[in-house]
């Protein structure tokens, strides 16, 4: 899980993975939660857009 978030940080947040891994536990948990919320939101928007194109 942390490797996936570190990868996300590198590509989407333009932060080196070690910057994420060096965070305190609470800060890392916050980043993980924020990324999960963002991914869920993006997934819902993609589904909504896909549904709208079918009409």
PDB file of N, CA and C in Angstrom:
ATOM      1  N   UNK A   1       0.829  -1.196   0.000  1.00  0.00           N
ATOM      2  CA  UNK A   1       0.000   0.000   0.000  1.00  0.00           C
ATOM      3  C   UNK A   1       0.872   1.258   0.000  1.00  0.00           C
ATOM      4  N   UNK A   2       1.877   1.301   0.867  1.00  0.00           N
ATOM      5  CA  UNK A   2       2.731   2.481   0.918  1.00  0.00           C
ATOM      6  C   UNK A   2       3.481   2.687  -0.394  1.00  0.00           C
ATOM      7  N   UNK A   3       3.851   1.606  -1.036  1.00  0.00           N
ATOM      8  CA  UNK A   3       4.548   1.725  -2.314  1.00  0.00           C
ATOM      9  C   UNK A   3       3.643   2.372  -3.359  1.00  0.00           C
ATOM     10  N   UNK A   4       2.371   2.014  -3.373  1.00  0.00           N
ATOM     11  CA  UNK A   4       1.416   2.605  -4.309  1.00  0.00           C
ATOM     12  C   UNK A   4       1.239   4.097  -4.048  1.00  0.00           C
ATOM     13  N   UNK A   5       1.143   4.469  -2.786  1.00  0.00           N
ATOM     14  CA  UNK A   5       0.983   5.876  -2.434  1.00  0.00           C
ATOM     15  C   UNK A   5       2.268   6.640  -2.780  1.00  0.00           C
ATOM     16  N   UNK A   6       3.422   6.044  -2.524  1.00  0.00           N
ATOM     17  CA  UNK A   6       4.690   6.683  -2.867  1.00  0.00           C
ATOM     18  C   UNK A   6       4.776   6.902  -4.383  1.00  0.00           C
ATOM     19  N   UNK A   7       4.311   5.930  -5.155  1.00  0.00           N
ATOM     20  CA  UNK A   7       4.272   6.055  -6.613  1.00  0.00           C
ATOM     21  C   UNK A   7       3.348   7.197  -7.020  1.00  0.00           C
ATOM     22  N   UNK A   8       2.174   7.271  -6.388  1.00  0.00           N
ATOM     23  CA  UNK A   8       1.220   8.350  -6.653  1.00  0.00           C
ATOM     24  C   UNK A   8       1.857   9.702  -6.329  1.00  0.00           C
ATOM     25  N   UNK A   9       2.550   9.777  -5.194  1.00  0.00           N
ATOM     26  CA  UNK A   9       3.214  11.022  -4.802  1.00  0.00           C
ATOM     27  C   UNK A   9       4.221  11.449  -5.867  1.00  0.00           C
ATOM     28  N   UNK A  10       4.960  10.511  -6.395  1.00  0.00           N
ATOM     29  CA  UNK A  10       5.965  10.822  -7.408  1.00  0.00           C
ATOM     30  C   UNK A  10       5.320  11.376  -8.673  1.00  0.00           C
ATOM     31  N   UNK A  11       4.302  10.703  -9.173  1.00  0.00           N
ATOM     32  CA  UNK A  11       3.737  11.058 -10.470  1.00  0.00           C
ATOM     33  C   UNK A  11       2.681  12.149 -10.422  1.00  0.00           C
ATOM     34  N   UNK A  12       1.892  12.187  -9.390  1.00  0.00           N
ATOM     35  CA  UNK A  12       0.807  13.166  -9.336  1.00  0.00           C
ATOM     36  C   UNK A  12       1.136  14.381  -8.482  1.00  0.00           C
ATOM     37  N   UNK A  13       1.881  14.185  -7.409  1.00  0.00           N
ATOM     38  CA  UNK A  13       2.184  15.285  -6.493  1.00  0.00           C
ATOM     39  C   UNK A  13       3.586  15.846  -6.710  1.00  0.00           C
ATOM     40  N   UNK A  14       4.337  15.197  -7.585  1.00  0.00           N
ATOM     41  CA  UNK A  14       5.703  15.623  -7.911  1.00  0.00           C
ATOM     42  C   UNK A  14       6.582  15.712  -6.655  1.00  0.00           C
ATOM     43  N   UNK A  15       6.451  14.692  -5.814  1.00  0.00           N
ATOM     44  CA  UNK A  15       7.273  14.562  -4.606  1.00  0.00           C
ATOM     45  C   UNK A  15       7.992  13.230  -4.662  1.00  0.00           C
ATOM     46  N   UNK A  16       9.241  13.199  -4.209  1.00  0.00           N
ATOM     47  CA  UNK A  16       9.991  11.963  -4.188  1.00  0.00           C
ATOM     48  C   UNK A  16       9.385  11.000  -3.175  1.00  0.00           C
ATOM     49  N   UNK A  17       9.396   9.708  -3.474  1.00  0.00           N
ATOM     50  CA  UNK A  17       8.832   8.722  -2.550  1.00  0.00           C
ATOM     51  C   UNK A  17       9.437   8.802  -1.153  1.00  0.00           C
ATOM     52  N   UNK A  18      10.728   9.091  -1.041  1.00  0.00           N
ATOM     53  CA  UNK A  18      11.327   9.166   0.288  1.00  0.00           C
ATOM     54  C   UNK A  18      10.741  10.319   1.106  1.00  0.00           C
ATOM     55  N   UNK A  19      10.249  11.361   0.435  1.00  0.00           N
ATOM     56  CA  UNK A  19       9.611  12.465   1.154  1.00  0.00           C
ATOM     57  C   UNK A  19       8.329  11.974   1.831  1.00  0.00           C
ATOM     58  N   UNK A  20       7.587  11.126   1.138  1.00  0.00           N
ATOM     59  CA  UNK A  20       6.381  10.539   1.727  1.00  0.00           C
ATOM     60  C   UNK A  20       6.759   9.576   2.844  1.00  0.00           C
ATOM     61  N   UNK A  21       7.733   8.720   2.591  1.00  0.00           N
ATOM     62  CA  UNK A  21       8.110   7.702   3.571  1.00  0.00           C
ATOM     63  C   UNK A  21       8.768   8.292   4.813  1.00  0.00           C
ATOM     64  N   UNK A  22       9.339   9.483   4.699  1.00  0.00           N
ATOM     65  CA  UNK A  22       9.977  10.136   5.838  1.00  0.00           C
ATOM     66  C   UNK A  22       8.988  10.878   6.740  1.00  0.00           C
ATOM     67  N   UNK A  23       7.732  10.973   6.326  1.00  0.00           N
ATOM     68  CA  UNK A  23       6.732  11.677   7.139  1.00  0.00           C
ATOM     69  C   UNK A  23       6.444  10.909   8.427  1.00  0.00           C
ATOM     70  N   UNK A  24       5.961  11.638   9.416  1.00  0.00           N
ATOM     71  CA  UNK A  24       5.500  10.995  10.654  1.00  0.00           C
ATOM     72  C   UNK A  24       4.291  10.116  10.322  1.00  0.00           C
ATOM     73  N   UNK A  25       4.005   9.175  11.193  1.00  0.00           N
ATOM     74  CA  UNK A  25       2.918   8.215  10.947  1.00  0.00           C
ATOM     75  C   UNK A  25       1.593   8.928  10.711  1.00  0.00           C
ATOM     76  N   UNK A  26       1.285   9.934  11.517  1.00  0.00           N
ATOM     77  CA  UNK A  26       0.022  10.652  11.371  1.00  0.00           C
ATOM     78  C   UNK A  26      -0.049  11.406  10.049  1.00  0.00           C
ATOM     79  N   UNK A  27       1.057  12.002   9.648  1.00  0.00           N
ATOM     80  CA  UNK A  27       1.087  12.722   8.376  1.00  0.00           C
ATOM     81  C   UNK A  27       0.949  11.766   7.204  1.00  0.00           C
ATOM     82  N   UNK A  28       1.608  10.617   7.297  1.00  0.00           N
ATOM     83  CA  UNK A  28       1.503   9.609   6.240  1.00  0.00           C
ATOM     84  C   UNK A  28       0.064   9.105   6.136  1.00  0.00           C
ATOM     85  N   UNK A  29      -0.580   8.898   7.278  1.00  0.00           N
ATOM     86  CA  UNK A  29      -1.975   8.443   7.283  1.00  0.00           C
ATOM     87  C   UNK A  29      -2.880   9.487   6.624  1.00  0.00           C
ATOM     88  N   UNK A  30      -2.603  10.752   6.869  1.00  0.00           N
ATOM     89  CA  UNK A  30      -3.382  11.824   6.250  1.00  0.00           C
ATOM     90  C   UNK A  30      -3.224  11.798   4.735  1.00  0.00           C
ATOM     91  N   UNK A  31      -1.992  11.651   4.268  1.00  0.00           N
ATOM     92  CA  UNK A  31      -1.739  11.613   2.824  1.00  0.00           C
ATOM     93  C   UNK A  31      -2.444  10.413   2.197  1.00  0.00           C
ATOM     94  N   UNK A  32      -2.364   9.258   2.848  1.00  0.00           N
ATOM     95  CA  UNK A  32      -3.022   8.055   2.336  1.00  0.00           C
ATOM     96  C   UNK A  32      -4.533   8.285   2.239  1.00  0.00           C
ATOM     97  N   UNK A  33      -5.127   8.838   3.279  1.00  0.00           N
ATOM     98  CA  UNK A  33      -6.570   9.094   3.276  1.00  0.00           C
ATOM     99  C   UNK A  33      -6.937  10.095   2.180  1.00  0.00           C
ATOM    100  N   UNK A  34      -6.151  11.149   2.033  1.00  0.00           N
ATOM    101  CA  UNK A  34      -6.435  12.159   1.013  1.00  0.00           C
ATOM    102  C   UNK A  34      -6.333  11.569  -0.398  1.00  0.00           C
ATOM    103  N   UNK A  35      -5.332  10.737  -0.629  1.00  0.00           N
ATOM    104  CA  UNK A  35      -5.176  10.108  -1.941  1.00  0.00           C
ATOM    105  C   UNK A  35      -6.335   9.159  -2.213  1.00  0.00           C
ATOM    106  N   UNK A  36      -6.758   8.393  -1.219  1.00  0.00           N
ATOM    107  CA  UNK A  36      -7.884   7.480  -1.403  1.00  0.00           C
ATOM    108  C   UNK A  36      -9.156   8.244  -1.731  1.00  0.00           C
ATOM    109  N   UNK A  37      -9.401   9.350  -1.045  1.00  0.00           N
ATOM    110  CA  UNK A  37     -10.585  10.171  -1.325  1.00  0.00           C
ATOM    111  C   UNK A  37     -10.514  10.714  -2.741  1.00  0.00           C
ATOM    112  N   UNK A  38      -9.346  11.189  -3.145  1.00  0.00           N
ATOM    113  CA  UNK A  38      -9.170  11.725  -4.504  1.00  0.00           C
ATOM    114  C   UNK A  38      -9.407  10.657  -5.560  1.00  0.00           C
ATOM    115  N   UNK A  39      -8.883   9.456  -5.336  1.00  0.00           N
ATOM    116  CA  UNK A  39      -9.070   8.378  -6.302  1.00  0.00           C
ATOM    117  C   UNK A  39     -10.536   7.960  -6.396  1.00  0.00           C
ATOM    118  N   UNK A  40     -11.232   7.901  -5.263  1.00  0.00           N
ATOM    119  CA  UNK A  40     -12.662   7.568  -5.277  1.00  0.00           C
ATOM    120  C   UNK A  40     -13.458   8.626  -6.033  1.00  0.00           C
ATOM    121  N   UNK A  41     -13.139   9.899  -5.798  1.00  0.00           N
ATOM    122  CA  UNK A  41     -13.821  10.989  -6.491  1.00  0.00           C
ATOM    123  C   UNK A  41     -13.574  10.901  -7.990  1.00  0.00           C
ATOM    124  N   UNK A  42     -12.323  10.677  -8.386  1.00  0.00           N
ATOM    125  CA  UNK A  42     -11.989  10.557  -9.806  1.00  0.00           C
ATOM    126  C   UNK A  42     -12.712   9.379 -10.448  1.00  0.00           C
ATOM    127  N   UNK A  43     -12.813   8.274  -9.722  1.00  0.00           N
ATOM    128  CA  UNK A  43     -13.498   7.095 -10.240  1.00  0.00           C
ATOM    129  C   UNK A  43     -14.983   7.388 -10.466  1.00  0.00           C
ATOM    130  N   UNK A  44     -15.614   8.058  -9.518  1.00  0.00           N
ATOM    131  CA  UNK A  44     -17.034   8.405  -9.654  1.00  0.00           C
ATOM    132  C   UNK A  44     -17.256   9.361 -10.820  1.00  0.00           C
ATOM    133  N   UNK A  45     -16.360  10.342 -10.972  1.00  0.00           N
ATOM    134  CA  UNK A  45     -16.484  11.282 -12.082  1.00  0.00           C
ATOM    135  C   UNK A  45     -16.304  10.579 -13.422  1.00  0.00           C
ATOM    136  N   UNK A  46     -15.386   9.628 -13.486  1.00  0.00           N
ATOM    137  CA  UNK A  46     -15.169   8.874 -14.719  1.00  0.00           C
ATOM    138  C   UNK A  46     -16.403   8.033 -15.059  1.00  0.00           C
ATOM    139  N   UNK A  47     -16.995   7.421 -14.048  1.00  0.00           N
ATOM    140  CA  UNK A  47     -18.205   6.638 -14.283  1.00  0.00           C
ATOM    141  C   UNK A  47     -19.351   7.530 -14.741  1.00  0.00           C
ATOM    142  N   UNK A  48     -19.454   8.708 -14.146  1.00  0.00           N
ATOM    143  CA  UNK A  48     -20.508   9.648 -14.529  1.00  0.00           C
ATOM    144  C   UNK A  48     -20.305  10.113 -15.962  1.00  0.00           C
ATOM    145  N   UNK A  49     -19.063  10.406 -16.338  1.00  0.00           N
ATOM    146  CA  UNK A  49     -18.769  10.845 -17.700  1.00  0.00           C
ATOM    147  C   UNK A  49     -19.037   9.732 -18.701  1.00  0.00           C
ATOM    148  N   UNK A  50     -18.673   8.516 -18.328  1.00  0.00           N
ATOM    149  CA  UNK A  50     -18.910   7.370 -19.211  1.00  0.00           C
ATOM    150  C   UNK A  50     -20.397   7.150 -19.403  1.00  0.00           C
ATOM    151  N   UNK A  51     -21.145   7.273 -18.336  1.00  0.00           N
ATOM    152  CA  UNK A  51     -22.610   7.107 -18.414  1.00  0.00           C
ATOM    153  C   UNK A  51     -23.229   8.189 -19.269  1.00  0.00           C
ATOM    154  N   UNK A  52     -22.722   9.409 -19.176  1.00  0.00           N
ATOM    155  CA  UNK A  52     -23.245  10.523 -19.972  1.00  0.00           C
ATOM    156  C   UNK A  52     -22.953  10.384 -21.455  1.00  0.00           C
ATOM    157  N   UNK A  53     -21.866   9.724 -21.813  1.00  0.00           N
ATOM    158  CA  UNK A  53     -21.519   9.541 -23.236  1.00  0.00           C
ATOM    159  C   UNK A  53     -22.401   8.514 -23.900  1.00  0.00           C
ATOM    160  N   UNK A  54     -22.982   7.602 -23.126  1.00  0.00           N
ATOM    161  CA  UNK A  54     -23.809   6.552 -23.725  1.00  0.00           C
ATOM    162  C   UNK A  54     -25.136   7.081 -24.236  1.00  0.00           C
ATOM    163  N   UNK A  55     -25.557   8.217 -23.745  1.00  0.00           N
ATOM    164  CA  UNK A  55     -26.872   8.751 -24.137  1.00  0.00           C
ATOM    165  C   UNK A  55     -26.852   9.351 -25.495  1.00  0.00           C
TER     166      UNK A  55
END
